[in-house]
Protein backbone atom coordinates (compact mmCIF):
# COMPACT_ATOMS: atom_id res chain seq x y z
CA UNK A 1 -17.96 -21.25 -43.76
CA UNK A 2 -17.18 -20.71 -47.39
CA UNK A 3 -13.71 -21.61 -48.60
CA UNK A 4 -12.36 -17.95 -48.98
CA UNK A 5 -14.36 -16.64 -45.87
CA UNK A 6 -12.12 -15.43 -43.01
CA UNK A 7 -12.54 -17.72 -39.93
CA UNK A 8 -14.20 -16.32 -36.89
CA UNK A 9 -10.90 -16.76 -34.88
CA UNK A 10 -8.92 -14.55 -37.34
CA UNK A 11 -11.50 -11.86 -36.84
CA UNK A 12 -11.27 -12.17 -33.08
CA UNK A 13 -7.47 -11.99 -33.27
CA UNK A 14 -7.79 -8.80 -35.33
CA UNK A 15 -10.32 -7.23 -32.93
CA UNK A 16 -7.83 -7.94 -30.02
CA UNK A 17 -4.91 -6.46 -31.92
CA UNK A 18 -7.05 -3.24 -32.55
CA UNK A 19 -8.03 -3.03 -28.89
CA UNK A 20 -4.48 -3.53 -27.74
CA UNK A 21 -3.29 -0.88 -30.01
CA UNK A 22 -5.78 1.68 -28.53
CA UNK A 23 -4.96 0.50 -24.84
CA UNK A 24 -1.01 0.69 -25.37
CA UNK A 25 -1.54 4.33 -26.65
CA UNK A 26 -2.79 5.15 -23.15
CA UNK A 27 0.12 3.63 -21.36
CA UNK A 28 2.68 5.74 -19.45
CA UNK A 29 5.66 6.61 -21.70
CA UNK A 30 7.88 4.17 -19.99
CA UNK A 31 5.49 1.25 -20.37
CA UNK A 32 4.44 2.34 -23.85
CA UNK A 33 7.96 1.76 -25.23
CA UNK A 34 8.87 -1.27 -23.40
CA UNK A 35 6.02 -3.70 -22.49
CA UNK A 36 3.74 -1.90 -24.83
CA UNK A 37 5.80 -2.53 -27.86
CA UNK A 38 6.19 -6.20 -26.81
CA UNK A 39 2.39 -6.44 -26.56
CA UNK A 40 1.71 -4.91 -29.84
CA UNK A 41 4.30 -7.15 -31.57
CA UNK A 42 2.96 -10.29 -29.89
CA UNK A 43 -0.68 -9.30 -30.89
CA UNK A 44 0.48 -8.85 -34.53
CA UNK A 45 2.30 -12.25 -34.36
CA UNK A 46 -1.03 -13.82 -33.19
CA UNK A 47 -2.80 -12.43 -36.09
CA UNK A 48 -0.21 -13.41 -38.59
CA UNK A 49 -0.16 -17.00 -37.34
CA UNK A 50 -3.86 -17.16 -37.42
CA UNK A 51 -3.84 -16.18 -41.11
CA UNK A 52 -1.22 -18.62 -41.96
CA UNK A 53 -3.02 -21.46 -40.21
CA UNK A 54 -6.03 -20.50 -42.32
CA UNK A 55 -4.26 -20.15 -45.62
CA UNK A 56 -1.25 -22.54 -45.60
CA UNK A 57 -2.99 -25.92 -45.72
CA UNK A 58 0.25 -27.76 -46.18
CA UNK A 59 1.65 -26.61 -42.94
CA UNK A 60 -1.74 -25.97 -41.14
CA UNK A 61 -0.98 -28.12 -38.01
CA UNK A 62 2.43 -26.35 -37.48
CA UNK A 63 0.85 -22.85 -37.80
CA UNK A 64 -1.97 -23.97 -35.31
CA UNK A 65 0.52 -25.10 -32.74
CA UNK A 66 2.50 -21.77 -33.28
CA UNK A 67 -0.70 -19.83 -32.92
CA UNK A 68 -1.47 -21.48 -29.52
CA UNK A 69 2.04 -20.68 -28.18
CA UNK A 70 1.77 -17.02 -29.48
CA UNK A 71 -1.48 -16.61 -27.73
CA UNK A 72 0.14 -18.10 -24.41
CA UNK A 73 3.09 -15.50 -24.72
CA UNK A 74 0.52 -12.65 -25.17
CA UNK A 75 -1.49 -13.60 -22.22
CA UNK A 76 1.80 -13.78 -20.16
CA UNK A 77 2.78 -10.37 -21.21
CA UNK A 78 -0.86 -8.95 -20.47
CA UNK A 79 -0.43 -10.55 -16.89
CA UNK A 80 3.00 -8.91 -16.34
CA UNK A 81 1.43 -5.66 -17.50
CA UNK A 82 -1.10 -6.02 -14.79
CA UNK A 83 1.41 -6.75 -12.28
CA UNK A 84 3.30 -3.50 -12.93
CA UNK A 85 0.22 -1.46 -13.14
CA UNK A 86 0.73 -0.54 -16.88
CA UNK A 87 -3.07 -0.52 -17.52
CA UNK A 88 -5.23 2.54 -16.67
CA UNK A 89 -7.55 0.21 -14.64
CA UNK A 90 -7.96 -3.53 -13.67
CA UNK A 91 -11.01 -3.64 -15.67
CA UNK A 92 -9.16 -2.60 -18.78
CA UNK A 93 -6.75 -5.53 -18.15
CA UNK A 94 -9.66 -7.88 -17.31
CA UNK A 95 -11.41 -7.21 -20.54
CA UNK A 96 -8.27 -7.87 -22.61
CA UNK A 97 -7.07 -10.98 -20.73
CA UNK A 98 -10.67 -12.42 -21.04
CA UNK A 99 -10.71 -11.82 -24.85
CA UNK A 100 -7.23 -13.37 -25.10
CA UNK A 101 -8.30 -16.31 -22.99
CA UNK A 102 -11.42 -16.76 -25.43
CA UNK A 103 -9.01 -16.51 -28.30
CA UNK A 104 -6.87 -19.19 -26.73
CA UNK A 105 -9.75 -21.59 -26.07
CA UNK A 106 -10.66 -21.10 -29.89
CA UNK A 107 -7.23 -21.75 -31.11
CA UNK A 108 -6.93 -24.88 -28.81
CA UNK A 109 -10.11 -26.15 -30.14
CA UNK A 110 -9.25 -25.27 -33.65
CA UNK A 111 -5.89 -27.13 -33.29
CA UNK A 112 -7.68 -30.31 -31.57
CA UNK A 113 -10.47 -30.37 -34.10
CA UNK A 114 -8.17 -31.32 -36.93
CA UNK A 115 -6.98 -34.60 -35.27
CA UNK A 116 -8.82 -37.82 -35.89
CA UNK A 117 -10.44 -39.25 -32.85
CA UNK A 118 -12.30 -42.23 -31.58
CA UNK A 119 -12.62 -45.82 -33.01
CA UNK A 120 -14.78 -44.49 -35.93
CA UNK A 121 -12.19 -42.70 -37.59
CA UNK A 122 -12.06 -44.03 -41.12
CA UNK A 123 -8.53 -43.14 -42.11
CA UNK A 124 -7.17 -44.81 -39.00
CA UNK A 125 -9.12 -47.85 -38.96
CA UNK A 126 -7.35 -51.13 -40.07
CA UNK A 127 -8.81 -53.02 -42.84
CA UNK A 128 -8.28 -56.25 -40.81
CA UNK A 129 -10.24 -54.91 -37.74
CA UNK A 130 -13.15 -56.97 -36.73
CA UNK A 131 -16.52 -55.24 -36.72
CA UNK A 132 -17.79 -54.21 -33.29
CA UNK A 133 -21.13 -55.54 -32.58
CA UNK A 134 -23.26 -52.97 -30.92
CA UNK A 135 -26.02 -55.06 -29.11
CA UNK A 136 -27.97 -58.42 -28.85
CA UNK A 137 -29.88 -57.75 -32.03
CA UNK A 138 -26.70 -57.09 -34.10
CA UNK A 139 -25.04 -60.12 -32.54
CA UNK A 140 -28.11 -62.25 -33.43
CA UNK A 141 -28.00 -60.84 -36.89
CA UNK A 142 -24.36 -61.74 -37.36
CA UNK A 143 -24.70 -65.15 -36.08
CA UNK A 144 -22.71 -64.77 -32.90
CA UNK A 145 -25.47 -65.73 -30.41
CA UNK A 146 -26.97 -69.02 -31.91
């Protein structure tokens, strides 16, 4: 991905927002102005957090955490919408919740991907740490098995 190119997760968040806007227009009047407004606002928050996590390098970890929480809150509102039958059909809800879950998986992976893991992380390795020998040949080469 080029430095200025929008990440796929941001595109996915924008597609979900656009789809939610279309769906909420079809809600009954009562749901459109209560739960529908909440869902639209939460979807916009997801898009905003996604863009901040992409652009604000200094606070990227903070925005990634906020993004994960915002997606969880959106999924909760979608589930409540299903329980109160705000959607025209279950398949409409199912399509949206699957997209939101996929977005959540991507956000969680994006968040975890920035943390250093494993014993081979160069910035976490202590300079005093002994080299780990990988097998008999390496042990012989280092003079450990004489």
